[in-house]
Coordinates of C-alpha atoms and ligand atoms in Angstrom, one line a residue:
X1 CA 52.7 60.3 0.1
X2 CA 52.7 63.3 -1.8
X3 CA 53.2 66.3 -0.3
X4 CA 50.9 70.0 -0.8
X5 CA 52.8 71.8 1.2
X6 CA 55.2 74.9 0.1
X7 CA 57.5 76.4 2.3
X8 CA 59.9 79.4 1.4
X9 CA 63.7 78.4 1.9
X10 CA 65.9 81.4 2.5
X11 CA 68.4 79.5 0.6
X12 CA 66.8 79.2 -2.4
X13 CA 65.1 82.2 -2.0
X14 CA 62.0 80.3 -3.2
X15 CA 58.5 78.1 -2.5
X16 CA 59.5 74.8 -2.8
X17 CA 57.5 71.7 -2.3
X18 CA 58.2 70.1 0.9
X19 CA 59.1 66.5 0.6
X20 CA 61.1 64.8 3.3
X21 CA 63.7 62.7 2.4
X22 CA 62.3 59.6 4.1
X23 CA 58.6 60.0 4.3
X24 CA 56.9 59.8 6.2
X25 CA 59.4 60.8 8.5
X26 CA 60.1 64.7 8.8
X27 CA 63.4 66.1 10.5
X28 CA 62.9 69.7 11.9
X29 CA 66.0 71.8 13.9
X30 CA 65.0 75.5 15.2
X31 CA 67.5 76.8 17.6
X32 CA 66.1 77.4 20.8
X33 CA 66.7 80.0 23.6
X34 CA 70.0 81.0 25.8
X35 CA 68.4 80.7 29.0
X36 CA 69.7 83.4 31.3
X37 CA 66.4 85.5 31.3
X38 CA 63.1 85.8 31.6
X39 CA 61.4 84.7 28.1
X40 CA 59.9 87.6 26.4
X41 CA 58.4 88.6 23.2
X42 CA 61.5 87.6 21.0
X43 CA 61.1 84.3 22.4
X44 CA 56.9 84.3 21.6
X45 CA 56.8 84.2 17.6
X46 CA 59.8 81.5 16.5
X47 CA 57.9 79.2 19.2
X48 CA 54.7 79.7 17.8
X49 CA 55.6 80.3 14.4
X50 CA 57.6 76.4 14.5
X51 CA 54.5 75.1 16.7
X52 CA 52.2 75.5 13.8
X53 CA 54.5 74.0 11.4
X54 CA 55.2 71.4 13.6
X55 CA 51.2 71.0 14.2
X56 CA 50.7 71.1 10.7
X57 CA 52.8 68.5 9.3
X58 CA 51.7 66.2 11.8
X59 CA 48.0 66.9 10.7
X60 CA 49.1 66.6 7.2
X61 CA 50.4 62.6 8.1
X62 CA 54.3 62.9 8.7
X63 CA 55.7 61.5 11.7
X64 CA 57.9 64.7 12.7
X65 CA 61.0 64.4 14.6
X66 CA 61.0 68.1 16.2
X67 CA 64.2 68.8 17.5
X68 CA 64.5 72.2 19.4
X69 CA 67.7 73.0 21.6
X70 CA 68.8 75.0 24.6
X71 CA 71.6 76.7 24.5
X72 CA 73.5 76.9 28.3
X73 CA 76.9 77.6 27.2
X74 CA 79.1 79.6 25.3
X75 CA 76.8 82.4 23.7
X76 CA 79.2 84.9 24.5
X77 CA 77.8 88.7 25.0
X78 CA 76.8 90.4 21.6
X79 CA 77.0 87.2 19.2
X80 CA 80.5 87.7 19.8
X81 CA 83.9 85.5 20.0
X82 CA 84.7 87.6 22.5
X83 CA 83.2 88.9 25.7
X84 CA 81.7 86.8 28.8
X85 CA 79.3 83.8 28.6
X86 CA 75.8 85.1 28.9
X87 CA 75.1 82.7 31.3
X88 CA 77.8 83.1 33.7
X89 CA 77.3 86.7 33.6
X90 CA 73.9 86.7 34.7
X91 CA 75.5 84.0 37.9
X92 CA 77.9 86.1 38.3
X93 CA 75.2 88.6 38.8
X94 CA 72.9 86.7 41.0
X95 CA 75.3 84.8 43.0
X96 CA 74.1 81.7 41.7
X97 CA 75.8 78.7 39.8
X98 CA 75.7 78.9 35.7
X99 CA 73.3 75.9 36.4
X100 CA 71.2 77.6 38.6
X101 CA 70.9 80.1 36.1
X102 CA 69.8 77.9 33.0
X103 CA 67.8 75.5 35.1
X104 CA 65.6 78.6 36.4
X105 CA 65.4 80.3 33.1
X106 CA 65.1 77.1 31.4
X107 CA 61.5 76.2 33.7
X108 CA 60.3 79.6 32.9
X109 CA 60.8 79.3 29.2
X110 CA 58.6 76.0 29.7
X111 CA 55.9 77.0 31.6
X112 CA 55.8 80.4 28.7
X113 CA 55.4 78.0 26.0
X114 CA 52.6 75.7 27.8
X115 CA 50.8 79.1 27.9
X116 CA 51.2 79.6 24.5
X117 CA 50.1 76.3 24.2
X118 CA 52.9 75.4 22.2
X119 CA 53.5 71.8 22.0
X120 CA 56.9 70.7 23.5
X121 CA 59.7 69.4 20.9
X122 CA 60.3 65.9 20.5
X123 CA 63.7 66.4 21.8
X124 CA 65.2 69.5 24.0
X125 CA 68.8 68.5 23.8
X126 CA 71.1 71.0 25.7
X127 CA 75.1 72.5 24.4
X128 CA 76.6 71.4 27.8
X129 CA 74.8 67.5 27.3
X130 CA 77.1 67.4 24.2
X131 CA 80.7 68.6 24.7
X132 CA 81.8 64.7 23.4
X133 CA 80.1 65.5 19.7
X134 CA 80.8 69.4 19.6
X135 CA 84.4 68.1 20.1
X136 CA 84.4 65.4 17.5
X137 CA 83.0 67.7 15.2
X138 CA 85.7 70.6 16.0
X139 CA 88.4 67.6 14.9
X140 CA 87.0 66.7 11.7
X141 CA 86.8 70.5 10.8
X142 CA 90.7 71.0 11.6
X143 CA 91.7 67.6 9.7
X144 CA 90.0 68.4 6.9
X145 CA 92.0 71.7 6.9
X146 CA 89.2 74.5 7.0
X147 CA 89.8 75.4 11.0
X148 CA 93.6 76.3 12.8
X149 CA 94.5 75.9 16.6
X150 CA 96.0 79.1 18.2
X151 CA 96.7 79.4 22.3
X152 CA 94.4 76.8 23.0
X153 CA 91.4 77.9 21.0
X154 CA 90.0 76.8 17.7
X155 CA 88.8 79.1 14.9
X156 CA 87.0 78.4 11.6
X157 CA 89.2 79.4 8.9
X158 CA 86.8 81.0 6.4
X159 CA 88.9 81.8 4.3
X160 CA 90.1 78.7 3.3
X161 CA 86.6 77.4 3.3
X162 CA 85.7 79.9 0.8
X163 CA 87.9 78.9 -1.4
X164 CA 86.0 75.9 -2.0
X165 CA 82.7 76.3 -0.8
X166 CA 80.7 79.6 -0.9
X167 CA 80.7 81.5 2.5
X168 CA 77.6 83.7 2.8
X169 CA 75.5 81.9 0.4
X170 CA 72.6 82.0 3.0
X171 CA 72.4 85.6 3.9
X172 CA 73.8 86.9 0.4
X173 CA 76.8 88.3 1.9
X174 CA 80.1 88.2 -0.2
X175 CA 83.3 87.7 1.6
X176 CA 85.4 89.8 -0.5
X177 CA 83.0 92.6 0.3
X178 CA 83.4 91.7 4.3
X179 CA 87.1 91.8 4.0
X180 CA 86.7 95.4 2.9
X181 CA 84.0 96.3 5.4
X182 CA 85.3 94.7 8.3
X183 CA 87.5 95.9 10.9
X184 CA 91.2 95.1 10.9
X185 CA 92.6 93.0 13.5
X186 CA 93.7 95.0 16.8
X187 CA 96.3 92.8 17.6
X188 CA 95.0 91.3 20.4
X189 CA 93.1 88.4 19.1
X190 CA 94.2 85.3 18.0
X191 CA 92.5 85.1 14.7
X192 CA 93.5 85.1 11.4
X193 CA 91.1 87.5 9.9
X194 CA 88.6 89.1 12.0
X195 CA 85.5 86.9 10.2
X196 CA 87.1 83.8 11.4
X197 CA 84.8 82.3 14.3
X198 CA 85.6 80.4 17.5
X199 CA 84.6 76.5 17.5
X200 CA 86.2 76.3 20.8
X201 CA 87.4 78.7 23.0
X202 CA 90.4 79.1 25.6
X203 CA 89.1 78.6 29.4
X204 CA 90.6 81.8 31.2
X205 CA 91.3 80.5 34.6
X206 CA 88.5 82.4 36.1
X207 CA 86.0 81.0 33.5
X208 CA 83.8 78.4 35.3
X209 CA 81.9 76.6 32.9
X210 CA 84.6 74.3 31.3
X211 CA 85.7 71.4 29.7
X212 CA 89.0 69.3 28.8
X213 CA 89.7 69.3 25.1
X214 CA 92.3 68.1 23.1
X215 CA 93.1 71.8 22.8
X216 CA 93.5 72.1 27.0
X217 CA 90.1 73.7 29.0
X218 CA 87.8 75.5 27.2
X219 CA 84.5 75.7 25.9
X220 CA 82.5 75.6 22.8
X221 CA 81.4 78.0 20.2
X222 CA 78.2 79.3 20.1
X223 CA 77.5 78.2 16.6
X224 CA 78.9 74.8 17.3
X225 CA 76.1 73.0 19.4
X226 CA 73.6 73.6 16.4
X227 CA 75.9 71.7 14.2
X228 CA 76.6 68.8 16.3
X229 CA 73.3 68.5 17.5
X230 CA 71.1 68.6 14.5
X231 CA 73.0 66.0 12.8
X232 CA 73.8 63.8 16.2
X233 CA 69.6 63.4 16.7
X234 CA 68.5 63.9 12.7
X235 CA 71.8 62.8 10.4
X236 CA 73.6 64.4 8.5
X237 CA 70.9 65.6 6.0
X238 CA 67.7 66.5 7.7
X239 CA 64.7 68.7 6.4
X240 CA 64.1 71.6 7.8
X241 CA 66.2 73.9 9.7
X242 CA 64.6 77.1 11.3
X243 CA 64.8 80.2 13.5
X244 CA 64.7 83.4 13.8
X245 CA 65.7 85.8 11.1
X246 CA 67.9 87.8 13.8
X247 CA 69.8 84.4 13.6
X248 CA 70.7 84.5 10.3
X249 CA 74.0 85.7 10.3
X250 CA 76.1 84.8 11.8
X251 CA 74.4 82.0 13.2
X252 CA 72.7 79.9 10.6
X253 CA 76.0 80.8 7.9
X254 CA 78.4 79.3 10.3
X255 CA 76.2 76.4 11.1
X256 CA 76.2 75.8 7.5
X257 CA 79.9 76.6 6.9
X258 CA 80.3 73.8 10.1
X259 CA 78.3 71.1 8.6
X260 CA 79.6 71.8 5.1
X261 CA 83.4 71.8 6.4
X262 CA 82.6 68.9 8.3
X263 CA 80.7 66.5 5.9
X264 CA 81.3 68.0 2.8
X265 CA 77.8 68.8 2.2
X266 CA 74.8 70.9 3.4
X267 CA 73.3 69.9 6.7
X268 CA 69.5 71.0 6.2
X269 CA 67.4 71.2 2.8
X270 CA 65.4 74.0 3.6
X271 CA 66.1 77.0 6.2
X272 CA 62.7 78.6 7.0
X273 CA 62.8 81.9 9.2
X274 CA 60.5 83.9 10.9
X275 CA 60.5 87.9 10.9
X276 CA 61.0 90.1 13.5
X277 CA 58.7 91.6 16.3
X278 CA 58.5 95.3 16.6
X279 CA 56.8 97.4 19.4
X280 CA 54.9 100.7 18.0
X281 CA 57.2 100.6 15.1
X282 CA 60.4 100.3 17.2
X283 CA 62.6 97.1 17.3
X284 CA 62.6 95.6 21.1
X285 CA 65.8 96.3 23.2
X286 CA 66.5 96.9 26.7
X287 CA 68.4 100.1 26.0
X288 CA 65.0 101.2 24.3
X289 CA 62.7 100.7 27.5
X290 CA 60.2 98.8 25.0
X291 CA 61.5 95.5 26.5
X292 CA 58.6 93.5 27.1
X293 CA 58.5 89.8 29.3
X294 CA 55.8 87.4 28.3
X295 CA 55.0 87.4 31.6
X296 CA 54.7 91.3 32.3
X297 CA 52.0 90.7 28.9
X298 CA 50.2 88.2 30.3
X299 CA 49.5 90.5 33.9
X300 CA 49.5 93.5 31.9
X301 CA 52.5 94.7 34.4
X302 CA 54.8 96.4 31.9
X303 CA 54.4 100.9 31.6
X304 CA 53.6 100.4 27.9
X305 CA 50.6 98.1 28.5
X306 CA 46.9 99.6 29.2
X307 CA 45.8 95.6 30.4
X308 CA 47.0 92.4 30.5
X309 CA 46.9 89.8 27.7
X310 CA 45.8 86.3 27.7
X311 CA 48.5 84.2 26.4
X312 CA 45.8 82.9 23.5
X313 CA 45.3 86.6 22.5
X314 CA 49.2 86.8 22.1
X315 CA 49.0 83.4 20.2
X316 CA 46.0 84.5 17.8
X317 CA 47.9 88.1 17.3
X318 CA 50.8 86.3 16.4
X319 CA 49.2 84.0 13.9
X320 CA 47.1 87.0 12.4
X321 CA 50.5 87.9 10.3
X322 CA 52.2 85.8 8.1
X323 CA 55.2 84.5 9.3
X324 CA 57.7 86.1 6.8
X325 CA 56.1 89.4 7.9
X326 CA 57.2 91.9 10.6
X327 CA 55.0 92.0 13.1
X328 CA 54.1 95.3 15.4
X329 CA 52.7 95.2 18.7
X330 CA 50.4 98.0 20.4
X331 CA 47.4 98.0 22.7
X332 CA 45.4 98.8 20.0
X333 CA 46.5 95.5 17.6
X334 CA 46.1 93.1 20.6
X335 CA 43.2 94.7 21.8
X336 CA 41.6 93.8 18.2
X337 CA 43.1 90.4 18.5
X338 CA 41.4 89.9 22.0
X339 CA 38.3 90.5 20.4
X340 CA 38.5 88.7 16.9
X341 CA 39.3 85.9 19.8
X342 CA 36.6 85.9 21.5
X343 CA 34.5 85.8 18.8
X344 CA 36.3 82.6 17.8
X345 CA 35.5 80.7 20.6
X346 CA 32.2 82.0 21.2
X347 CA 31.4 80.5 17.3
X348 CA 33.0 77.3 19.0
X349 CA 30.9 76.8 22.0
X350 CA 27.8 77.7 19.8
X351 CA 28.6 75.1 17.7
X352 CA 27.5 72.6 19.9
X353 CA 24.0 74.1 20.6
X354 CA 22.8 74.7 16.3
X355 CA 19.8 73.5 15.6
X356 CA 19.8 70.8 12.8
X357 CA 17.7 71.5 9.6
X358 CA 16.3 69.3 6.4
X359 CA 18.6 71.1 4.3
X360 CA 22.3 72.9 4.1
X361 CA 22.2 76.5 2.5
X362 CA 26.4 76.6 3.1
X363 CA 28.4 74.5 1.9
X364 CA 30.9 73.5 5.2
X365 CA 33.4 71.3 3.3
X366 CA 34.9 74.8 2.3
X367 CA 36.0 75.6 5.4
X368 CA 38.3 72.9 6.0
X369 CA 39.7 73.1 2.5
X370 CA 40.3 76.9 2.6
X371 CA 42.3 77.0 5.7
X372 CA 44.4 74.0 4.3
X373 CA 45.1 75.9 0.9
X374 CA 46.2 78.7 2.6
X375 CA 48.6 77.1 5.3
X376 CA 49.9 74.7 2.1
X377 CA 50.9 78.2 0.9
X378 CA 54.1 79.0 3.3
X379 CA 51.8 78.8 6.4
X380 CA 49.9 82.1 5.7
X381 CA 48.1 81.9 8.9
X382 CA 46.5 85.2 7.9
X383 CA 44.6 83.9 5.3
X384 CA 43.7 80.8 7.1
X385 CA 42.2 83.0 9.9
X386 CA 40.1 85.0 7.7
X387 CA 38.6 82.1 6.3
X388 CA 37.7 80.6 9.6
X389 CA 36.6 84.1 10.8
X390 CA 34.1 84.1 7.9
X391 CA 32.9 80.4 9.3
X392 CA 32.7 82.6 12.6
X393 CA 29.9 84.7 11.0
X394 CA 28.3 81.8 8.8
X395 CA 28.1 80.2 12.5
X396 CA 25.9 83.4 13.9
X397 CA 23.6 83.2 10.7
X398 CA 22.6 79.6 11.2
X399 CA 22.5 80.1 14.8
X400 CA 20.4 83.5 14.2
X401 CA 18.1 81.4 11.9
X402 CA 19.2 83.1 8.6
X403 CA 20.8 79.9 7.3
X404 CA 20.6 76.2 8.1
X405 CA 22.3 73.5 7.8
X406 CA 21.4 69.7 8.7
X407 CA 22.8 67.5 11.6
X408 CA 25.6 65.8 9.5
X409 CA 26.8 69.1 8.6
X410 CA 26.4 70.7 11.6
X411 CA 29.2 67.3 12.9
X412 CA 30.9 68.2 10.1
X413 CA 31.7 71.5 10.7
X414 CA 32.2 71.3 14.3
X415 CA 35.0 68.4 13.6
X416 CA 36.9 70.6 10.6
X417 CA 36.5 73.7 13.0
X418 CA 38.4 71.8 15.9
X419 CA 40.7 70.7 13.9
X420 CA 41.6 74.1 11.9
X421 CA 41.2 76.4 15.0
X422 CA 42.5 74.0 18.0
X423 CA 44.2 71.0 16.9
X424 CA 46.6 73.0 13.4
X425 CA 46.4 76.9 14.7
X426 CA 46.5 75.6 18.5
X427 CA 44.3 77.6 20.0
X428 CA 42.3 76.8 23.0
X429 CA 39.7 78.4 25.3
X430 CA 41.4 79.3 28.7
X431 CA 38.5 81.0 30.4
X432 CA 36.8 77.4 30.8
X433 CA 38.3 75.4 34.1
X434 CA 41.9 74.1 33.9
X435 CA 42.8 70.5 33.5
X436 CA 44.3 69.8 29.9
X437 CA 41.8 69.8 27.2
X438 CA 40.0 66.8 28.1
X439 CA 38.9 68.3 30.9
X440 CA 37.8 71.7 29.4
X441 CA 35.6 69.7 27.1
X442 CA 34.1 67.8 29.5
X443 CA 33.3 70.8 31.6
X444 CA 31.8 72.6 28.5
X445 CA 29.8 69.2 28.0
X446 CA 28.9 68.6 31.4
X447 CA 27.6 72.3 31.7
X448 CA 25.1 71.8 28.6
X449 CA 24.0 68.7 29.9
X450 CA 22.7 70.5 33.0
X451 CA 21.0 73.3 31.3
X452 CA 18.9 71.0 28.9
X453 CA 17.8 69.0 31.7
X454 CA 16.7 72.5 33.0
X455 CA 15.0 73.1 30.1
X456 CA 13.2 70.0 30.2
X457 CA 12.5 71.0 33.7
X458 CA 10.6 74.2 32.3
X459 CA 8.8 72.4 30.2
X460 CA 7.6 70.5 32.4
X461 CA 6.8 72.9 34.7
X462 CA 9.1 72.0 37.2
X463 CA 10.3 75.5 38.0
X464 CA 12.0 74.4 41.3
X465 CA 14.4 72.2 39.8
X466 CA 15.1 74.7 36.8
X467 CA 16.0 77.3 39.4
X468 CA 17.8 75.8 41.6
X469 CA 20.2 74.4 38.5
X470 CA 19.9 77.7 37.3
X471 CA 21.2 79.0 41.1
X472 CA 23.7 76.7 41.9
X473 CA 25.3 77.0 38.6
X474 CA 25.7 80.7 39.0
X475 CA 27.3 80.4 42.4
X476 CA 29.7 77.9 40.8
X477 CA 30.8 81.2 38.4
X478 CA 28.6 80.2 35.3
X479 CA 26.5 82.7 34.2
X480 CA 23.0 81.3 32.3
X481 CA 21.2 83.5 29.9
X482 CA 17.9 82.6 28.8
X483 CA 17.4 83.0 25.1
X484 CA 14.4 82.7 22.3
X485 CA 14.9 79.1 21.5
X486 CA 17.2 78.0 24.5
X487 CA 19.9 78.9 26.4
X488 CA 24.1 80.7 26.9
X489 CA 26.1 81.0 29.0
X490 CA 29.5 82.1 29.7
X491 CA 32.2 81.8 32.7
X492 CA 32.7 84.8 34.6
Ligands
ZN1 ZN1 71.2 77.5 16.5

């Protein structure tokens, strides 16, 4: 198969044509969340950002292998080698077990993303599942001589690996200009240069999450579980490796600096990353109060909030930027979102109720092929929207009367329109009844099945029949409006 698709790869700093290397099979790795808190809006765009991609290269026929990890040990406190385990801080904290703490924050993660409606991965594997392979990979690092043991802990010698391989190629950074910049040693630390990163780290005996090692107790790196995993579930060489910009260094360059020590070649053909999220112009942080849970968004319980957000407003804000973009929130911006929302599934639910004419004055097959020409250009999701927010008023025309188009059009355009809006950009209407999609539909359905038989009622002059459907559907929460030609309605 041929591919249309062209994704930006930070290491090439280029569009490139995406072709897998086994089509149709697709290989994606985006690291996933440390879960010791509550997910927030950090956690909101990479998810949705790799969701669509995900969505989208399914739609466009490859069978994608989506893996997408959790990290539950060793990301030590500031991206740091040193400092305590994020996780067994927060225990410590909470009086709770380390696996308490992942387990918990792991659910909530879960239950953020359902909202989101982003689609689980096709494999969630997790750091402390896969000591065994972050350890076989630490030994092929050291015997092919670009890592040293010190007191029990192993550290990536980039210096030595620079010397054959280029460190920094990902995030442009040039290590003789870090050796400048960088702080000297103090002394206390067991590296060689202060670069140098841990693969595995010395247990102190206090330290509760460990495990034996060649090198005695300890733990791995941060940077390590990436590494193993990626090529333990997609090989060696996969396609796509992604995250979030913030991750780029160090993260991603010693991931690549692993693989490349380890195998002699680059892990992943193509890094993609998304840009950062910033609240009225400011980047998030605790320290900056603008600190925002997604679930303080969706209730609308955080200071800087005027209301809550539906977790599909959040989703369609989110895709309204492209990817590569920052991306600021304010009331105002979601607000807009909400609306432009609405409006969106409004056009949806009237799609089902157009009235069929001898002849099309649109022509519908443009809808489906706009949106894909945009998202084959690097996902821009902005331009897809806008072209399916001008179907939105093309929608209100031929429902107004002003233009028509015939029955197989009309199928046409609802199918392209479901796929585009719900199936690729994976949005949905919440405000209809819970239970999965299947069961929104068929509530939708069910509810305009009921109101034509009321209007056949009418026109039969059976007005007790077309009030009491009329009646008992309002006390059930749907609200029937009476129109020129027909009938809306809305849940309340
Ligand atoms: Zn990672």
């Amino acid at each position: 198969m041929s591919s249309t698709l062209q994704l930006y790869n930070t290491l090439s700093r280029k569009k490139e044509i995406f072709e897998p290397l086994n089509a149709p099979h697709a290989g994606m790795y985006v690291c996933g969340p440390t879960v010791y808190g509550d997910p927030h809006l950090g956690h909101a765009r990479p998810a949705v950002t790799f969701d669509l991609l995900f969505r989208y290269l399914t739609f466009l026929g490859y069978k994608v292998r989506y893996v997408r990890n959790i990290t539950d040990v060793g990301h030590l406190e500031n991206d740091a080698d040193a400092g305590e385990d994020k996780i067994v801080r927060k225990a410590r904290i909470e009086q709770l077990e380390p696996m308490e703490i992942a387990q918990r924050y792991t659910t909530s993660y879960h239950s953020a993303m359902e909202a989101l409606n982003v689609l689980p991965p096709s494999i969630e594997p997790r750091a402390s599942g896969h000591i065994i392979e972050q350890i076989a990979m630490v030994r092929k690092i050291l015997n092919r001589g670009f890592a040293y043991e010190v007191n029990g802990s192993v550290y990536f010698d980039v210096e030595a690996y620079n010397k054959k391989y280029a460190y920094g190629k990902l995030s442009g950074r040039v290590l003789s200009d870090m050796m400048t910049n960088t702080r000297t040693l103090d002394g206390q630390d067991d590296k060689r240069n202060p670069f140098d990163f841990a693969l595995w780290k010395k247990a102190a005996p206090e330290h509760i999450m460990r495990w034996e090692s060649p090198w005695g107790d300890g733990f791995p790196g941060w940077h390590l579980e990436c590494s193993a995993m990626s090529s333990k579930y997609l090989g060696e060489t996969f396609d796509i490796h992604g995250g979030g910009l913030d991750l780029m260094f160090p993260h991603h360059e010693c991931e690549i600096a692993q693989s490349v020590a380890a195998c002699g070649h680059d892990a992943a053909r193509m890094w993609v990353h998304n840009n950062m999220i910033t609240i009225n112009g400011q980047k998030m942080g605790k320290s900056l109060g603008n600190f925002i849970t997604l679930e303080e968004l969706f209730t609308g319980s955080h200071r800087l909030l005027v209301q809550a957000y539906s977790p599909m407003t959040i989703r369609f804000f989110i895709l309204q930027a492209h990817y590569r973009s920052t991306l600021d929130f304010s009331n105002e911006a979601l607000q807009a979102a909400e609306k432009g929302l609405q409006r969106l599934l409004a056009a949806g639910k009237s799609l089902a109720l157009l009235k069929p004419s001898g002849k099309s004055t649109l022509d519908v097959s443009s809808l489906l092929s706009d949106c894909r020409a945009a998202l084959d250009d690097d996902l821009n999701t902005a331009m897809a929207l806008v072209s399916l927010m001008e179907w939105v008023k093309n929608i209100n025309s031929v429902k107004a009367g002003a233009e028509t188009l015939t029955a197989d059009d009309i199928a046409r355009l609802s199918k392209d329109f479901t796929t585009v809006a719900f199936n690729i950009l994976g949005l949905k209407d919440s405000s209809q009844a819970d239970g999965g999609s299947v069961g929104k539909d068929l509530s939708a359905n069910l509810i305009n099945l009921l109101l034509n038989l009321r209007m056949q009622a009418k026109a039969g002059k059976d007005f007790a029949t077309s009030d009491k459907i009329r009646s008992d559907l309002t006390a059930l929460g749907v609200t029937v409006k009476d129109t020129k030609d027909g009938f809306e309605w809305s849940i309340s």
